[in-house]
Amino acid sequence: MELKTKKRIYPKEDVCIGCHLCEIYCILAHSGTRDLIKAFKKLDKPSPRVLVEEKDGYYITFALQCRHCDDPLCIKACITGAMHRDENTGYIICDEERCVGCWSCILVCPYGAIRRSEDGKAVSKCDLCIEKGNPVCVENCPNEALELKELEDLA
Amino acid sequence: MRDINIKYLEGEVRIPSACGLLGYINRKGELTSGYHIVDAMSVMRERGNGLGAGFACYGLYPDREDYYAFHLFFEDINAKEETSYLLYRYLDVVQEEKIPTRKVRTIKDPPIIWRYFVKPKEEYLEDEDITEEDFIVRLVMKINSEIKGAYVFSSGKNVGVFKGVGYPEDIGEFYRLEEYYGYTWIAHSRFPTNTPGWWGGAHPFSLLDWTVVHNGEISSYGTNVRYAEMFGYKCTLMTDTEVITYIIDLLLRRHRLPLDIAIKALAPPLYSVIDRLDEEERIKMKAIRAIYQSCLLNGPFAIIVGFKDGIFALNDRIKLRPLVAGEKGDFVYVASEESAIRALSPELDRVWMPRGGEAVVSTLEERGVLV
Amino acid sequence: MRYVIIGNSIASAGCIEGIRRVDSEGEIIIISDEPYHIYSRPLISYWLSKKVKDISYRPVDYYEKYRVTPILGKKVIQVDFESKEVILENGEKIKYDKLLIATGGKPFIPNIPGLDKKNIFTFIRFDDVKKINEVIFDGAKVIVIGAGLSGLKAVEALIKRNCKVTVVELAGRILGSILDEDGARMVQEIFEEKGVIFLLENSVVEIFGEEKVREILLKSGEALPADILIFAIGVVPNVDIFRGTKLKINRGILVNERMETNIPDVYSAGDVVEALDLLTNEDRVIPILPNAYMQGEIAGLNMAGREVKYSGSFSMNSIGFFDVHIMSAGIINPPAEVEVIKRIDLERKIYRKLYIRGGKILGFMFINSIDRTGMIVDLIKNRIDVSNFKDRLLSDNFGFLDLPKEFRKEKILGV
Amino acid sequence: MKTLYESDFIVIRDEIRCIRCKVCVRQCANEVHQYDEEDDRVIAENSRCVGCHRCVTLCPTKAITIIRNPLDFRENYQWTARAIKDIYKQAETGGILLTGMGNDKEYPIYWDRLLINASQVTNPSIDPLREPMELKTFIGRKPEKLEFDNYGRLITEIPPQLELEVPIMFSAMSFGSISINACESLARASVEVGTFWNTGEGGLHKKLYPYKERAIVQCASGRFGVDVEYLNAGSAIEIKIGQGAKPGIGGHLPGEKVGEEVSQTRMIPIGTDAISPAPHHDIYSIEDLRQLIYALKEAVNYKKPVGVKIAAVHNVSAIASGIARAGADYIAIDGFRGGTGAAPTRIRDNVGIPVELALASVDTRLREEGLRNQISLIVGGSIRNSADVIKAIALGADAVYIATSALVALGCHLCQNCHTGKCNWGIATQDPNLVKRLNPDIGAKRASNLLKAWSHEIKEMLGGMGINALESLRGNRLMLRGVGLNEKELEILGIKHAGEGI
């Protein structure tokens, strides 16, 4: 029953170029269309689940997604049970239908990796593109600044 | 001498060719008549097209073994006179004569073929501080490149080359080779793609005691020639055989490389092989490849090289041309085809296919291997 | 091995999931006096406001999947620690090898004359809102006693159900446990914009009515008409059946780091226990949901044989009213010598305030600027010295780039 | 002063495709793209565009294209737009025109007038997939002959050699002129492929020490970063006399590019201009060069080859011969199309000669003097592909240097604005925001892929010529034929015209 994520994305800040393409492709991946232009013209354009950290006058940038922690505080803090671990992949997934937007997960996530959705109704978090197979942020990073690592020793 | 239908001569263009090779040595130095090799060459008729054949014989002039035997072709009497003047000026000529020939129906328009037994005049050697061999080489180059219609095709001691345009058996007949006896015989039958009609272009190519017959067309020719030229060799014939001979002369006579090393320079082991050698050998092989990189004979070839003390035969590194070796008692044979060897000696003690780049070396027992 | 859990809420779920991480074989029995599938108490206000229809905390197949035998709608009246038996009100006795007491909290109701009238409710359990839902009507005058978290969540739901709501609060400000005065005023204004009337520094002294509530009398002498009265003053640990037993109880049940009580094989977790407050270093009841789960999980793991220690916690809350979001954690009413940094934007109703002592954050309260707050909670938890970047803590987009490089790298690459 | 210079490029944005993601805004260091919040549009300032295509490449919807400004001057054979615009620029600045990369003028490219031979019938071609194909090359001084003792043991001591697995090395580019990530990319590719990279006059950054075994350390007129440790760190030392892009002049790294890292590596104070003088002030003649060569050999205990790099100029063959006699282990000749981080445009475009001719004449001259075999010859400054490599080797080079090709592999788009330090591809810049755009993991892979790809092609072509070891192509000019060349050119190149037989 001990379940952990099988994959995790690690950012490489030395080569993150702050282009935000990870966010752009994340939006596409969760937009329900396959066309970027369409996705961006949608009124209910999803918010990105990856966050590019940047700071004025400072050259380091990096992109951060949910770490899919081994000891996930967000699941423990969730008041509805919406936040859960997927049994097949070990990814931490939020069931947006069940989320009521109390943001307890945001209060406890030590990575600040959980965001409110654009409409403020539910949590928007990285699902490692569970339906697509591979995370689009990793695949589309032009400088390979995101590395998807397969994790071993899964119980 | 030049047929009006013949457009190109050796020295004007490179003429690719295929060939049949045969050579043997008696390690005890026992002499055999030229009859045998002439006869054996006939089985490889397929490999020639009648446009060139030749023989080399070691040990044929025992009475004149201290003299360089110059064999020359002259297109006309003027060339002969001009050459004679030069020869008598620089050399002590102990004997000169027409090389005896016989009339053969298929041999057309032979040139004037003459031989001189010579030695450099001491005063020139002293004046110029030059070795006897270098002096001879320079003179041969001078005649071949400067005197129109004259060509030295044999210039070693106790070695003679006999060659011309025709099939080997006809050339053998023409030169009356059954009358010569040698401990080493080398023969060649040629299949040039062009129609050269010049006797000098036939094999063996010879300089001093080196006689070389060759089957192949080396791709490294341009590299080899430009290297040889740096050392004063003039590649007037534009044949692979010529440059191979010069490089052998350079490596063995002038650089005094041991025979096995010189052979490695001509056909070095692959780096994949070198990498597996022990350190000392690896350093040695890499040095050979680095320093003698321009001596590597690349592309298809099989050569038989005769020298005073023996013969060696060598294939290119990946064996793109045929070469087979055989042994019977004191005789060691090498040829393009086993049939030619069997023609000389039907019952052999051993027959083998030398691997690419691995030389067959055989020397007179009493003299040992050249070091 | 038989695990018995009294209580069917968050701590119990933590316990079940903790046990099953280690022991997939043992029998688990869960007992609750409520007849419902495991549900989330905070969701009752959402249910009342009709935002959600289902308040389940775990999927319907949960018990089946975790192989739990539920005994629901049956009250435990006693535990015989000697014979290791749980005794139900129907006399049934259930043997246990390991027991978890997760009875939670029970509403506190002051002793006021008139409490016997109808339409007086508390606001803790599903049954509470189900009953409120039955009597509620458009324009109903509802008086909510208590302006704490659950009181105001009730108010929000009632406003959404078109009730006229008055809040009576004993203290001088609302949300006293999570906000200071400035913050409280800001939030109060939001409620007032929706028509809610706040009566602070006041309390109910008597309730009038025939069968149902009709009017209440305040301490100030004022009388207010009321259709419905809701007590949301707070909860106290639900330890009644254990009073007078060997079980050590202060305000709540006392446990060690392994969530074990003084009685062997008896564990306790959730709103019923006192546990370590990291910031005060004292044991106290911190009745917040994440704690309940984590304590339950620690208890479960230990019950199943894995040695795990509870590292303590501190109070923290995330709560939203209408579209205003509030997060706070740690110490809210600090001693005087504490350094205060804050940013107030009255117009946009943004508030960020932090208390810092010796370079470490003691507590904070944020209104409408809550993204990535978990990072700040983490700084408190890890006692990170923030002296070098404390100004950045007030920024809406505070992030890892504001943290020391080594800490950032370890945090992100070390997972 | 109002400029008369109209922009060279025009940015065309497909408004339907533009999703306002602002990637272009973030990526353009020249600040061409700006987001207008009021109109929710991205607009472009064309005059700043250098045509580097960074925005085009990264735009996720491919909404951007960049075209040459079609604005024409009145047609004039003599007064081209470029000639006119150059005058506008100088009239406005009063300064020397500066540019980056190599000569882009329409001089003949001899590589493209040379054709390669292949075997047919009389000599079999070799299939490199099935047969071994050797590209190993040794760079260093070679003795004229080897000597062995009676036991066949090698007596001759071989001077130090660089052992190359491919006959292609990365030419000198300093840390300073290019970014640390660009340096690291090439250094790692060198390790991976088995060739060498060159520090240029930039010193050896500590981050690059792990790749020092594959480094040629340069000693140029500014002596930046040179000390005994540096000299001993690399596998060879190169004395840089000249550079093809700017023969006869020195170098200048402006102070603003001399940050902490560059300062430490070059051993100069932060913020000071790094000026490499035009000559080495200790080399005023060939005997001075000889002294420096031996001083450097002495410093490394004769353990490493010392080469000399010169620009291809008119008298290059005599100079090369002098260098050979001065004891250098190799000569690197840099042709007039060679690149640079910054050079005066007029010098770049008008000084020096094509490397093909320089190479042919140097090789011939060294052979005439019997020196060719003793010294290695490296050429660079215009090698664009494997065919150029083959041709260079057939003309007589031992190996080639590539720099522009290597940078193009890393992402360079030849915008020729290296001198501005705003390279959007993270190559010719020291701005940390730009440097990180070149991920050395990717860079190393791209650069090594290029060398591997060229190696495959070289092997194919060698096989076609019936050659299975590169040395048999070296100086093998019979493998080349000229097309469209006059007698003099053929004579200098030492080749026949296409159509002439062997």
JSON list of C-alpha atoms in Angstrom, two decimals, chain B residues 27-104:
[
{"chain": "B", "resi": 27, "resn": "ARG", "atom": "CA", "xyz": [66.69, -20.41, -50.02]},
{"chain": "B", "resi": 28, "resn": "LYS", "atom": "CA", "xyz": [69.86, -22.35, -50.49]},
{"chain": "B", "resi": 29, "resn": "GLY", "atom": "CA", "xyz": [70.79, -20.15, -53.41]},
{"chain": "B", "resi": 30, "resn": "GLU", "atom": "CA", "xyz": [70.50, -22.97, -55.92]},
{"chain": "B", "resi": 31, "resn": "LEU", "atom": "CA", "xyz": [70.11, -21.59, -59.43]},
{"chain": "B", "resi": 32, "resn": "THR", "atom": "CA", "xyz": [67.25, -22.52, -61.74]},
{"chain": "B", "resi": 33, "resn": "SER", "atom": "CA", "xyz": [66.69, -21.77, -65.38]},
{"chain": "B", "resi": 34, "resn": "GLY", "atom": "CA", "xyz": [64.23, -19.12, -66.52]},
{"chain": "B", "resi": 35, "resn": "TYR", "atom": "CA", "xyz": [62.44, -21.76, -68.47]},
{"chain": "B", "resi": 36, "resn": "HIS", "atom": "CA", "xyz": [60.32, -22.78, -65.49]},
{"chain": "B", "resi": 37, "resn": "ILE", "atom": "CA", "xyz": [58.88, -19.43, -64.62]},
{"chain": "B", "resi": 38, "resn": "VAL", "atom": "CA", "xyz": [58.16, -18.55, -68.24]},
{"chain": "B", "resi": 39, "resn": "ASP", "atom": "CA", "xyz": [56.29, -21.79, -68.57]},
{"chain": "B", "resi": 40, "resn": "ALA", "atom": "CA", "xyz": [54.37, -21.27, -65.31]},
{"chain": "B", "resi": 41, "resn": "MET", "atom": "CA", "xyz": [53.24, -17.79, -66.27]},
{"chain": "B", "resi": 42, "resn": "SER", "atom": "CA", "xyz": [51.24, -19.20, -69.16]},
{"chain": "B", "resi": 43, "resn": "VAL", "atom": "CA", "xyz": [48.59, -20.53, -66.76]},
{"chain": "B", "resi": 44, "resn": "MET", "atom": "CA", "xyz": [47.74, -16.95, -65.76]},
{"chain": "B", "resi": 45, "resn": "ARG", "atom": "CA", "xyz": [47.20, -15.77, -69.31]},
{"chain": "B", "resi": 46, "resn": "GLU", "atom": "CA", "xyz": [43.77, -14.56, -68.26]},
{"chain": "B", "resi": 47, "resn": "ARG", "atom": "CA", "xyz": [45.36, -11.94, -66.03]},
{"chain": "B", "resi": 48, "resn": "GLY", "atom": "CA", "xyz": [47.23, -10.25, -68.83]},
{"chain": "B", "resi": 49, "resn": "ASN", "atom": "CA", "xyz": [46.22, -8.91, -72.19]},
{"chain": "B", "resi": 50, "resn": "GLY", "atom": "CA", "xyz": [49.49, -9.02, -74.03]},
{"chain": "B", "resi": 51, "resn": "LEU", "atom": "CA", "xyz": [50.30, -5.42, -73.37]},
{"chain": "B", "resi": 52, "resn": "GLY", "atom": "CA", "xyz": [53.16, -6.03, -71.01]},
{"chain": "B", "resi": 53, "resn": "ALA", "atom": "CA", "xyz": [55.17, -8.74, -69.32]},
{"chain": "B", "resi": 54, "resn": "GLY", "atom": "CA", "xyz": [58.50, -9.05, -67.65]},
{"chain": "B", "resi": 55, "resn": "PHE", "atom": "CA", "xyz": [60.88, -11.05, -65.51]},
{"chain": "B", "resi": 56, "resn": "ALA", "atom": "CA", "xyz": [63.55, -10.40, -62.97]},
{"chain": "B", "resi": 57, "resn": "CYS", "atom": "CA", "xyz": [66.33, -12.78, -62.16]},
{"chain": "B", "resi": 58, "resn": "TYR", "atom": "CA", "xyz": [68.78, -12.68, -59.22]},
{"chain": "B", "resi": 59, "resn": "GLY", "atom": "CA", "xyz": [72.11, -14.39, -59.47]},
{"chain": "B", "resi": 60, "resn": "LEU", "atom": "CA", "xyz": [72.35, -14.37, -63.24]},
{"chain": "B", "resi": 61, "resn": "TYR", "atom": "CA", "xyz": [75.63, -12.47, -63.58]},
{"chain": "B", "resi": 62, "resn": "PRO", "atom": "CA", "xyz": [77.94, -14.25, -61.14]},
{"chain": "B", "resi": 63, "resn": "ASP", "atom": "CA", "xyz": [80.98, -13.14, -63.09]},
{"chain": "B", "resi": 64, "resn": "ARG", "atom": "CA", "xyz": [80.00, -9.52, -62.89]},
{"chain": "B", "resi": 65, "resn": "GLU", "atom": "CA", "xyz": [78.45, -9.50, -59.43]},
{"chain": "B", "resi": 66, "resn": "ASP", "atom": "CA", "xyz": [80.44, -6.46, -58.30]},
{"chain": "B", "resi": 67, "resn": "TYR", "atom": "CA", "xyz": [79.15, -4.38, -61.18]},
{"chain": "B", "resi": 68, "resn": "TYR", "atom": "CA", "xyz": [75.85, -2.66, -61.67]},
{"chain": "B", "resi": 69, "resn": "ALA", "atom": "CA", "xyz": [74.16, -4.26, -64.60]},
{"chain": "B", "resi": 70, "resn": "PHE", "atom": "CA", "xyz": [72.37, -1.49, -66.51]},
{"chain": "B", "resi": 71, "resn": "HIS", "atom": "CA", "xyz": [69.69, -2.75, -68.90]},
{"chain": "B", "resi": 72, "resn": "LEU", "atom": "CA", "xyz": [68.55, -0.03, -71.29]},
{"chain": "B", "resi": 73, "resn": "PHE", "atom": "CA", "xyz": [65.97, 0.52, -73.97]},
{"chain": "B", "resi": 74, "resn": "PHE", "atom": "CA", "xyz": [66.88, 2.95, -76.71]},
{"chain": "B", "resi": 75, "resn": "GLU", "atom": "CA", "xyz": [64.40, 4.25, -79.18]},
{"chain": "B", "resi": 76, "resn": "ASP", "atom": "CA", "xyz": [67.12, 5.03, -81.65]},
{"chain": "B", "resi": 77, "resn": "ILE", "atom": "CA", "xyz": [70.82, 5.09, -82.09]},
{"chain": "B", "resi": 78, "resn": "ASN", "atom": "CA", "xyz": [71.03, 8.77, -81.13]},
{"chain": "B", "resi": 79, "resn": "ALA", "atom": "CA", "xyz": [69.61, 8.03, -77.75]},
{"chain": "B", "resi": 80, "resn": "LYS", "atom": "CA", "xyz": [72.08, 5.24, -77.32]},
{"chain": "B", "resi": 81, "resn": "GLU", "atom": "CA", "xyz": [74.97, 7.47, -78.23]},
{"chain": "B", "resi": 82, "resn": "GLU", "atom": "CA", "xyz": [73.89, 10.25, -75.95]},
{"chain": "B", "resi": 83, "resn": "THR", "atom": "CA", "xyz": [73.49, 7.76, -73.12]},
{"chain": "B", "resi": 84, "resn": "SER", "atom": "CA", "xyz": [76.77, 6.05, -73.74]},
{"chain": "B", "resi": 85, "resn": "TYR", "atom": "CA", "xyz": [78.50, 9.38, -73.53]},
{"chain": "B", "resi": 86, "resn": "LEU", "atom": "CA", "xyz": [76.98, 9.96, -70.14]},
{"chain": "B", "resi": 87, "resn": "LEU", "atom": "CA", "xyz": [77.69, 6.43, -68.92]},
{"chain": "B", "resi": 88, "resn": "TYR", "atom": "CA", "xyz": [81.30, 6.51, -69.97]},
{"chain": "B", "resi": 89, "resn": "ARG", "atom": "CA", "xyz": [81.71, 9.92, -68.44]},
{"chain": "B", "resi": 90, "resn": "TYR", "atom": "CA", "xyz": [80.53, 8.98, -64.97]},
{"chain": "B", "resi": 91, "resn": "LEU", "atom": "CA", "xyz": [81.08, 5.26, -64.82]},
{"chain": "B", "resi": 92, "resn": "ASP", "atom": "CA", "xyz": [83.72, 2.71, -65.40]},
{"chain": "B", "resi": 93, "resn": "VAL", "atom": "CA", "xyz": [82.12, 0.50, -68.02]},
{"chain": "B", "resi": 94, "resn": "VAL", "atom": "CA", "xyz": [83.65, -2.94, -67.86]},
{"chain": "B", "resi": 95, "resn": "GLN", "atom": "CA", "xyz": [81.51, -4.48, -70.53]},
{"chain": "B", "resi": 96, "resn": "GLU", "atom": "CA", "xyz": [78.66, -3.51, -72.82]},
{"chain": "B", "resi": 97, "resn": "GLU", "atom": "CA", "xyz": [76.65, -5.62, -75.19]},
{"chain": "B", "resi": 98, "resn": "LYS", "atom": "CA", "xyz": [73.37, -6.10, -76.91]},
{"chain": "B", "resi": 99, "resn": "ILE", "atom": "CA", "xyz": [71.12, -8.28, -74.82]},
{"chain": "B", "resi": 100, "resn": "PRO", "atom": "CA", "xyz": [70.67, -11.45, -76.85]},
{"chain": "B", "resi": 101, "resn": "THR", "atom": "CA", "xyz": [67.13, -11.91, -78.15]},
{"chain": "B", "resi": 102, "resn": "ARG", "atom": "CA", "xyz": [65.39, -14.17, -80.54]},
{"chain": "B", "resi": 103, "resn": "LYS", "atom": "CA", "xyz": [62.85, -13.37, -83.13]},
{"chain": "B", "resi": 104, "resn": "VAL", "atom": "CA", "xyz": [59.32, -13.99, -81.99]}
]
